[in-house]
Coordinates of C-alpha atoms in Angstrom, one line a residue:
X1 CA -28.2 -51.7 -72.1
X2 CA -28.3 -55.2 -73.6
X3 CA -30.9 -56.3 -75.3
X4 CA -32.3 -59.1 -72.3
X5 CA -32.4 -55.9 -69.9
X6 CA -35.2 -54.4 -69.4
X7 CA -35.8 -50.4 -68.5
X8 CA -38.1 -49.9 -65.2
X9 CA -38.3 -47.6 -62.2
X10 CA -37.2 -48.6 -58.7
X11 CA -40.9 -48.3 -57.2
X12 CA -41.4 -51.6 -60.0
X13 CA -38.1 -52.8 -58.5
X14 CA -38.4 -52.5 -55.2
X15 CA -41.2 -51.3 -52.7
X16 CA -40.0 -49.5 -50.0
X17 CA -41.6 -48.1 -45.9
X18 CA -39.7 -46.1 -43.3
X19 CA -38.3 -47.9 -40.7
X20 CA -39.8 -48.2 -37.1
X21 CA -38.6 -46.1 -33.7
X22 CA -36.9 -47.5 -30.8
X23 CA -35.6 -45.6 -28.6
X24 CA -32.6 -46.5 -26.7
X25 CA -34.8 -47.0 -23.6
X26 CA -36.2 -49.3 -25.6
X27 CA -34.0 -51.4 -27.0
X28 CA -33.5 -54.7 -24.7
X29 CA -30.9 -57.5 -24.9
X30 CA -31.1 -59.7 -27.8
X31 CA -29.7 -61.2 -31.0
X32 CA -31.3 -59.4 -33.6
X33 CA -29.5 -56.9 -35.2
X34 CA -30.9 -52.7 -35.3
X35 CA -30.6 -51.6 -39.0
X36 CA -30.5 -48.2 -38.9
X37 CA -29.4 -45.2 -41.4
X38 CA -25.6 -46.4 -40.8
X39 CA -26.0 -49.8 -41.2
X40 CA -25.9 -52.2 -37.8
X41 CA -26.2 -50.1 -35.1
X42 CA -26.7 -52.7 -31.8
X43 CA -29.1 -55.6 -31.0
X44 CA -32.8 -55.9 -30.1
X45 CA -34.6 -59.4 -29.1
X46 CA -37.5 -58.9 -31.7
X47 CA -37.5 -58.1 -35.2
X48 CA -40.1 -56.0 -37.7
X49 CA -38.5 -57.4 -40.9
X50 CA -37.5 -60.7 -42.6
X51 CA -34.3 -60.8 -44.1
X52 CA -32.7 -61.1 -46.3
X53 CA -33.3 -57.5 -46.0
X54 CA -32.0 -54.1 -47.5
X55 CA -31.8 -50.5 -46.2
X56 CA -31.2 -46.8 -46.9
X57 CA -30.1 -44.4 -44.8
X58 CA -33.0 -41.7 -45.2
X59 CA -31.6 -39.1 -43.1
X60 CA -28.6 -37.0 -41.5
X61 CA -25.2 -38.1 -42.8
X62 CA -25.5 -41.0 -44.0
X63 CA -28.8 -40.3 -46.1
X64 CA -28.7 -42.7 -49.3
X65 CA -25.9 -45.1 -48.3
X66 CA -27.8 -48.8 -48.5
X67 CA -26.7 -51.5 -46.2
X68 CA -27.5 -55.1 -46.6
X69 CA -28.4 -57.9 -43.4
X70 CA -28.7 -61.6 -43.9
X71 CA -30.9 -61.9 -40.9
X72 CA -34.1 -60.7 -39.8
X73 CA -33.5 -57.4 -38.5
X74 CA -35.0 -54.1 -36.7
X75 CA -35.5 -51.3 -39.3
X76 CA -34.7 -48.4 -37.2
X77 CA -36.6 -45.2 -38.4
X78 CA -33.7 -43.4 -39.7
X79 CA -33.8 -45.8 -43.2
X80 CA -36.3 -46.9 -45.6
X81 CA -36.4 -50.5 -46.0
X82 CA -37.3 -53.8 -48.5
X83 CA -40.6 -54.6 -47.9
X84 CA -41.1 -56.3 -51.3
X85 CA -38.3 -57.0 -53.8
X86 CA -40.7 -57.8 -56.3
X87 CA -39.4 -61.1 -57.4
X88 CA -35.7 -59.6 -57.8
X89 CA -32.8 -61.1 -56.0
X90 CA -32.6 -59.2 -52.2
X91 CA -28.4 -59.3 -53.0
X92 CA -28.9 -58.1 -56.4
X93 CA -31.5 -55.2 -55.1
X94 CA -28.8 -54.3 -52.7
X95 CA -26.0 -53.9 -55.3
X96 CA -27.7 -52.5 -57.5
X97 CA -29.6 -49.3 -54.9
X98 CA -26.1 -49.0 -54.2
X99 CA -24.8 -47.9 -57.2
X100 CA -27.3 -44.9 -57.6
X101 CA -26.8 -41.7 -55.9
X102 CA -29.7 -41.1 -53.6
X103 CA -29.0 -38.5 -51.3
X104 CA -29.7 -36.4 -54.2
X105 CA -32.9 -36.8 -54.1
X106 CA -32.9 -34.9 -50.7
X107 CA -36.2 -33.8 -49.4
X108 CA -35.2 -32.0 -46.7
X109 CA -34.1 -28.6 -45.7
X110 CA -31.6 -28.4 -42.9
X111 CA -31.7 -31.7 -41.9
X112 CA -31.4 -34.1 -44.8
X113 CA -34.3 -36.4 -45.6
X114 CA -35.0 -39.1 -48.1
X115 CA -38.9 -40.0 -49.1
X116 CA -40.0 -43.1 -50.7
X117 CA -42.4 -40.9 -53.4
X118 CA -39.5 -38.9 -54.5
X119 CA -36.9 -41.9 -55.6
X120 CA -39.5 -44.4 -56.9
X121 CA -39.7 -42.8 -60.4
X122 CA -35.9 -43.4 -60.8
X123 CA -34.7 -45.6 -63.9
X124 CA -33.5 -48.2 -63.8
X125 CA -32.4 -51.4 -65.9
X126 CA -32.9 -54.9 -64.7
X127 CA -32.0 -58.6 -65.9
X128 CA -34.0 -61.5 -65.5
X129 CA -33.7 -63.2 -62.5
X130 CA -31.1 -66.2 -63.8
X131 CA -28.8 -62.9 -64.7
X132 CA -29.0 -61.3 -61.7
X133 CA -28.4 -64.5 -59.8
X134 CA -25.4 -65.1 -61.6
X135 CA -23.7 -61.1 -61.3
X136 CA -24.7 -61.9 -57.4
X137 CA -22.6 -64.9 -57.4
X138 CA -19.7 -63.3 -59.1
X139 CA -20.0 -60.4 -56.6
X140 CA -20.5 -62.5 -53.8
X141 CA -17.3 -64.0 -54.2
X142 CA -15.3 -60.8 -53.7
X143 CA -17.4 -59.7 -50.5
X144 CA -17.2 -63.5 -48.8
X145 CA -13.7 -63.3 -48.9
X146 CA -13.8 -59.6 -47.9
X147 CA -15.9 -60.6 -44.9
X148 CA -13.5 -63.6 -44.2
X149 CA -10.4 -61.2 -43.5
X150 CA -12.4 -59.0 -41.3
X151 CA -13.6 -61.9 -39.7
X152 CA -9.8 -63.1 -38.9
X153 CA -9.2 -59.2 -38.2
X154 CA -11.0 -59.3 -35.5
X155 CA -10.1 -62.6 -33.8
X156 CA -6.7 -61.5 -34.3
X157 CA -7.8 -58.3 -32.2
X158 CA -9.5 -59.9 -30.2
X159 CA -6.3 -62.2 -28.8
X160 CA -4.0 -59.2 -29.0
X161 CA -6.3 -57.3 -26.5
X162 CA -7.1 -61.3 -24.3
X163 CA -3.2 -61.3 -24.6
X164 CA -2.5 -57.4 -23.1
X165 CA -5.1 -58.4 -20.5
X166 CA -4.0 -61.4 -18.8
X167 CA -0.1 -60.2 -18.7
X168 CA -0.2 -56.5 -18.1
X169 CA -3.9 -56.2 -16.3
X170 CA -4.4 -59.4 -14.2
X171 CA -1.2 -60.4 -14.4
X172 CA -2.1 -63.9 -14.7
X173 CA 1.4 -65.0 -15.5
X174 CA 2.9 -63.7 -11.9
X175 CA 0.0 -64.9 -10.1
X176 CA 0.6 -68.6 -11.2
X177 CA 4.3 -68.5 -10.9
X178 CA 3.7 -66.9 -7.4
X179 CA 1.3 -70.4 -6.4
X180 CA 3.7 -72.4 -7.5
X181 CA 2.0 -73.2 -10.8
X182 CA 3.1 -73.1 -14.4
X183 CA 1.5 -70.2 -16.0
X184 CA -0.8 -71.0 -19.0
X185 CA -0.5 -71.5 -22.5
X186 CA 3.0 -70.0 -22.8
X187 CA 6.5 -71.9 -23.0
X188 CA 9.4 -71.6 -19.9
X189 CA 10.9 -69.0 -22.1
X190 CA 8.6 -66.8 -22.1
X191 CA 7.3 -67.3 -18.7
X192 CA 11.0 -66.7 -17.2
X193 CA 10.1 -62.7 -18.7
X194 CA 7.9 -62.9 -15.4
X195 CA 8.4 -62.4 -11.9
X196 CA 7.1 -64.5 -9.0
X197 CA 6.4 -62.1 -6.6
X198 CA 4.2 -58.8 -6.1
X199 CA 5.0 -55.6 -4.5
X200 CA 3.0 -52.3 -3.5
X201 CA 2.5 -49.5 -5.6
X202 CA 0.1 -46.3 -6.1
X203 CA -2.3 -48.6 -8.1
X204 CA -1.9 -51.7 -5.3
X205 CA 0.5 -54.7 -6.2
X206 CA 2.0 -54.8 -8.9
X207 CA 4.4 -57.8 -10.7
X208 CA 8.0 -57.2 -8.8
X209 CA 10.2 -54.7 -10.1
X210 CA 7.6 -53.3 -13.1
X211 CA 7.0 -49.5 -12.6
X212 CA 3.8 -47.7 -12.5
X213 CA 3.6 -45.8 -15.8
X214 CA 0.9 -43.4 -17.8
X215 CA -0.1 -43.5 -21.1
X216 CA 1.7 -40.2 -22.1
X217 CA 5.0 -41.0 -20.1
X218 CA 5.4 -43.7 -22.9
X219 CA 3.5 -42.3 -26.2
X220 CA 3.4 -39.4 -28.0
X221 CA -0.6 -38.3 -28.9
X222 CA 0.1 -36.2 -31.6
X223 CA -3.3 -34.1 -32.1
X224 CA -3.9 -33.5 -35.9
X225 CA -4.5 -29.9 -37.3
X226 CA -7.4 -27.7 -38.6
X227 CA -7.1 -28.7 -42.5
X228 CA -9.3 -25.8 -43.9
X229 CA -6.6 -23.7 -43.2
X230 CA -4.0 -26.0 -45.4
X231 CA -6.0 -26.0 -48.7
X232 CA -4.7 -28.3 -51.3
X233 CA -2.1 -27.4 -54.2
X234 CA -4.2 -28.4 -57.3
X235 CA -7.0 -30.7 -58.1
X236 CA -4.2 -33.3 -58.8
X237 CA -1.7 -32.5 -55.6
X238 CA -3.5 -33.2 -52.4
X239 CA -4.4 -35.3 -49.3
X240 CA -7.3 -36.8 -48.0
X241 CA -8.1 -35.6 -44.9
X242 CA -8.9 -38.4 -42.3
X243 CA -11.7 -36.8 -40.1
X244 CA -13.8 -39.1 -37.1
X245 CA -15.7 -40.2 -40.3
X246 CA -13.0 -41.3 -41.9
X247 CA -11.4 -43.7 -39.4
X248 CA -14.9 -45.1 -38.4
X249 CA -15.2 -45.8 -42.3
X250 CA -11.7 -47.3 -42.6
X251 CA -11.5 -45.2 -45.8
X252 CA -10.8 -41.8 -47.4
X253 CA -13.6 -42.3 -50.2
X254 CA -15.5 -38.5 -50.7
X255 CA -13.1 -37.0 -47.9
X256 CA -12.4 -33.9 -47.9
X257 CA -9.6 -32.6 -50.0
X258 CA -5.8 -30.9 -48.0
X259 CA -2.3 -29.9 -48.7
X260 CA 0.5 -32.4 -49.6
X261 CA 2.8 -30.1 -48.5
X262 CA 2.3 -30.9 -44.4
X263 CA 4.7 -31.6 -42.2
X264 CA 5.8 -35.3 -42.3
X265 CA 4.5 -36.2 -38.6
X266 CA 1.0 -34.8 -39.9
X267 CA 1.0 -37.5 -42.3
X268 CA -1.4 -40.6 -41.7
X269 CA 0.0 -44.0 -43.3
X270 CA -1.0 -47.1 -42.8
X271 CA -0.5 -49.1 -40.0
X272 CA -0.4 -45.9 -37.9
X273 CA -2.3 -46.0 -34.6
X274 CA -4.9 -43.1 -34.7
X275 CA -7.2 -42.3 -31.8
X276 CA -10.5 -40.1 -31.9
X277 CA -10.3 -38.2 -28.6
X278 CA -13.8 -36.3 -29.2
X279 CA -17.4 -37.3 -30.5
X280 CA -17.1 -40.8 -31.5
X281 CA -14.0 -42.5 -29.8
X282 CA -12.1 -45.1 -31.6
X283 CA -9.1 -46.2 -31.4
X284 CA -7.8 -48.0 -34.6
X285 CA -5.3 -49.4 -36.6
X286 CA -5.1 -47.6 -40.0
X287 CA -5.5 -49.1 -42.9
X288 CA -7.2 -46.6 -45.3
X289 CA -4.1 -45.3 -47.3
X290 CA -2.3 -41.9 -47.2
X291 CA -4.1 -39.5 -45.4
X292 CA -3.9 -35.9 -43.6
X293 CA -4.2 -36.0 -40.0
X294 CA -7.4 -33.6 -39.0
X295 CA -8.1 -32.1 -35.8
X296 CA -9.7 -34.2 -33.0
X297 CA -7.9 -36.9 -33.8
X298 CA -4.6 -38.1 -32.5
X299 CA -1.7 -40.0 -34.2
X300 CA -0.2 -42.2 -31.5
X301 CA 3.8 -42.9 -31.8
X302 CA 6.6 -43.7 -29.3
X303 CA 10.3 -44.2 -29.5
X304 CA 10.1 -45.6 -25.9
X305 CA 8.0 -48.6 -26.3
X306 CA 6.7 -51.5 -29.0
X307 CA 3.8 -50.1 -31.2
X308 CA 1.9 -53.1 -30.1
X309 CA 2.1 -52.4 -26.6
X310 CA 1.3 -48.5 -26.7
X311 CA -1.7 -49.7 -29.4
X312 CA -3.2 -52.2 -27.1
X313 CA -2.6 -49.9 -23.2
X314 CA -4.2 -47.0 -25.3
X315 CA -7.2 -49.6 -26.4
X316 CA -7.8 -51.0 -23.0
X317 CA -8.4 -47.7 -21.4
X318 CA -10.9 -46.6 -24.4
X319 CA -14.1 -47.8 -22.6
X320 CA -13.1 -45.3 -19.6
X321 CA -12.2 -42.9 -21.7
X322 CA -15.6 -43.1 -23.7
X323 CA -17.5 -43.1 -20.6
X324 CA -15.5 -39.7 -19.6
X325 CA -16.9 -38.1 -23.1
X326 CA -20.6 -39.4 -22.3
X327 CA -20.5 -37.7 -19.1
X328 CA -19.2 -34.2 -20.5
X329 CA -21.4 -31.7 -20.4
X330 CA -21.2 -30.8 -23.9
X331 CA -22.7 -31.8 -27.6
X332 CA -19.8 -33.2 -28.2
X333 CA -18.0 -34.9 -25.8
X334 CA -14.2 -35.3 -25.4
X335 CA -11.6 -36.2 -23.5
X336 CA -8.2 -34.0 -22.2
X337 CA -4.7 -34.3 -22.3
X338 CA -5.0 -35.1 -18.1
X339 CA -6.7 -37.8 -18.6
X340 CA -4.0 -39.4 -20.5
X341 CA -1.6 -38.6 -18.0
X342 CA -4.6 -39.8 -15.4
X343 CA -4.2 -43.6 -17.0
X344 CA -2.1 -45.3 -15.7
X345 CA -0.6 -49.0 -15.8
X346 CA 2.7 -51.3 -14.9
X347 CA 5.0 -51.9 -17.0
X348 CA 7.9 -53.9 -17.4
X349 CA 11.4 -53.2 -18.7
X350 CA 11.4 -52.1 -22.2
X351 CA 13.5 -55.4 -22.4
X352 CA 10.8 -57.5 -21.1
X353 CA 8.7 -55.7 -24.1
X354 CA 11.5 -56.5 -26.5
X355 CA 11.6 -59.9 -25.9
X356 CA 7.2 -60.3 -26.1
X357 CA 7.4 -58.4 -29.2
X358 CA 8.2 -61.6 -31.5
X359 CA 4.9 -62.6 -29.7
X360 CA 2.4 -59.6 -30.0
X361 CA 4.0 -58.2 -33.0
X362 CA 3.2 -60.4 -35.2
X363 CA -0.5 -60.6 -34.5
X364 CA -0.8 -56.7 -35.2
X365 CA 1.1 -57.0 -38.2
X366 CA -1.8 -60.0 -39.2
X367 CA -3.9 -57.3 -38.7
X368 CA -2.7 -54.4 -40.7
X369 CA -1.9 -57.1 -43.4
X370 CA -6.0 -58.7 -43.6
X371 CA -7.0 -54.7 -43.9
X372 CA -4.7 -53.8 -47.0
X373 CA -6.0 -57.1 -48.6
X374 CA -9.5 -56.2 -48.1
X375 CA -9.0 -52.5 -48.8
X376 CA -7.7 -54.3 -52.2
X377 CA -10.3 -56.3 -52.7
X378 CA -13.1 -53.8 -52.0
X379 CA -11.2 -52.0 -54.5
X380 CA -11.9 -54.6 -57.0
X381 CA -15.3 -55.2 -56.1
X382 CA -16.1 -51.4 -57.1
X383 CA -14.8 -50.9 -60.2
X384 CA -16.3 -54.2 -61.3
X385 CA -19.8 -53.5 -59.6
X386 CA -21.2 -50.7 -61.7
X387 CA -20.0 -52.5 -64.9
X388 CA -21.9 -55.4 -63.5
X389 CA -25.0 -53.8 -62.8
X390 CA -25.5 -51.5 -65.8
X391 CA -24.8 -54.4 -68.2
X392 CA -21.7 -53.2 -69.5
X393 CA -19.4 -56.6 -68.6
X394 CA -20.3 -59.7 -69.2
X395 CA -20.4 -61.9 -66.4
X396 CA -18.0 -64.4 -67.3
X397 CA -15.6 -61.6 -68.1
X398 CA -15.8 -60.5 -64.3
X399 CA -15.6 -63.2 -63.1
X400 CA -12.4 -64.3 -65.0
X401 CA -11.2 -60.9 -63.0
X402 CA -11.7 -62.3 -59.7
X403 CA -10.5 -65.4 -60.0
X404 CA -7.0 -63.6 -61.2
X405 CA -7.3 -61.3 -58.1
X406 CA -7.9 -64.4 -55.8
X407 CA -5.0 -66.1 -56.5

């Protein structure tokens, strides 16, 4: 510790109170985001904390992670939460609680638990406030431009899935064409890849000469296998094994540990389309690095269609799909193999696809591109932030780092 540092606890650092219930029933409509063990988890229209604000998960899973809001928020009563940073900077409180390992401090029994009384005699060492406002700056750098890709990330997704929509849903495209009108914000070229006319099908009318198709007459949803039984070859040879957690995380960091030795098609990389058909459904584009492919979670492929076409028809039936789970009577709701066959869309010839892929394509490529950099720069950001915190690296030393990085 440098000499300017001082040695305290975190009750001197920080004061901390559980969070407050709301029950789903509850919650209404509103702006304000629902802090909760997890981090954001939905909106309310009233808040019960200022922000800038910090909290910590206190219980189940995620007990110890610390998540950071800019706003006034809701804390939810599955965290602990700020109430007085006790003249320390709220950014600088929030890197620094995340660097220490909390859930160790585990109260509980079955069900994890964090109290207040047991992690407020913790050491810790502090800078003076100028210090601390400085290493948040330095940091702060890193997570702004972090933010910034996701940011484009999900405008990007966000056209892709507009895009799908309009052409393959409403068919906007053929409507206008069939009323005489040019359709919008494309070029002739690509609006000549449409017909002008409708014609009957099982799912009602349909663009002319498109075929009624359903998800698994196009894809392949490989589903991934039981890793405990594939142990891994040594503490050096193995995979990390890409569980629900995982893919909702965007990252294999803790994950459990597998064999390298799979079969090829078991292997996640990224850019791969995964879908979680059970518990939490997502359906993502990975970018998390290397992985092993764990049960209840399927690797979607094709050699029939454009992987931004069988990424985007599996993402627009997701919300059905999720409402099928909710509805199963079971802890942990799913979905089956029928009801991938049971979803259903039309499609055009795979030359029509062909020719929109210089179109789509792109945009998903975007995508998996603004993931890898921030996977990078998160990268960056951790192995400078516990140097940063304890001390250990000057700040203009770090700083010098990220400028190099963000070149």
């Amino acid at each position: 510790m440098r000499s300017d540092w001082r040695q305290s606890n975190l009750g001197e650092f920080v004061r901390l109170q559980r969070g407050h219930d709301l029950t789903s029933l509850e919650q209404r409509p509103g702006n304000v985001p629902v802090m909760g063990s997890a981090g954001p988890n939905g909106t309310h229209d009233v808040a019960r904390a200022t922000g800038p604000g910090v909290v910590i998960g206190r219980s189940g899973a995620s007990i110890g992670r610390v998540h950071f809001s800019s706003s006034d928020y809701w804390p939810h009563n599955t965290c602990l939460y700020v109430t007085d940073f006790c003249g320390n900077n709220p950014r600088f409180a929030y890197y620094l609680l995340s660097t220490l390992d909390l859930a160790k401090y585990n109260s509980g029994s079955a069900q994890p638990s964090l109290n207040r009384n047991f992690i407020y005699s913790m050491p810790v060492e502090i800078p003076g406030r100028r210090e601390q406002d400085e290493i948040v700056e330095v940091l702060q750098t890193i997570d702004d431009r972090i933010d910034l890709l996701r940011q484009t990330n999900a405008t990007l997704e966000a056209i892709a899935q507009a895009l799908f929509k309009s052409w393959f849903v409403d068919f906007d495209p053929v409507r206008a064409k069939a009323e005489g009108r040019e359709p919008e914000g494309m070029d002739a070229e690509t609006a000549a890849l449409f017909p002008s006319e409708f014609e009957e099908s099982e799912l009602g009318a349909i663009p002319k000469g498109w075929r009624v198709g359903a998800l698994d007459s196009f894809a392949t949803y490989l589903n991934g296998l039981a890793l405990q039984k594939y142990p891994p070859e040594s503490a050096e040879e193995y995979l990390p094994v890409i569980k629900i957690a995982q893919l909702r995380a965007g990252h294999t960091n803790s994950a459990d540990k597998a064999s390298a030795q799979l079969k090829p098609e078991y292997i996640v990389r990224d850019g791969d389309v995964l879908f979680s058909w059970s518990g939490s459904l997502e359906v993502e584009l990975w970018c998390g690095g290397v992985g092993a492919l764990n049960q209840h979670l399927f690797k979607v492929t094709s050699c029939k269609v454009p992987k931004w076409f069988y990424y985007l028809a599996t993402k627009h039936f997701l919300p059905g799909f999720r409402d099928i789970a909710a509805h199963k009577a079971t802890t942990m709701g799913h979905i089956q193999r029928r009801h991938l066959a049971e979803a259903r869309l039309a499609m055009p010839a795979l030359a029509v696809l062909d020719e929109l892929s210089p179109l789509m394509g792109p945009l998903l490529d975007r995508r998996v591109n603004g993931g890898l950099q921030a996977r990078e720069l998160v990268a960056i950001r951790d192995s400078l932030l516990p140097r940063l915190i304890s001390g250990k690296l000057p700040v203009k030393e770090a700083r010098d780092q990220i400028d190099e990085a963000l070149q």
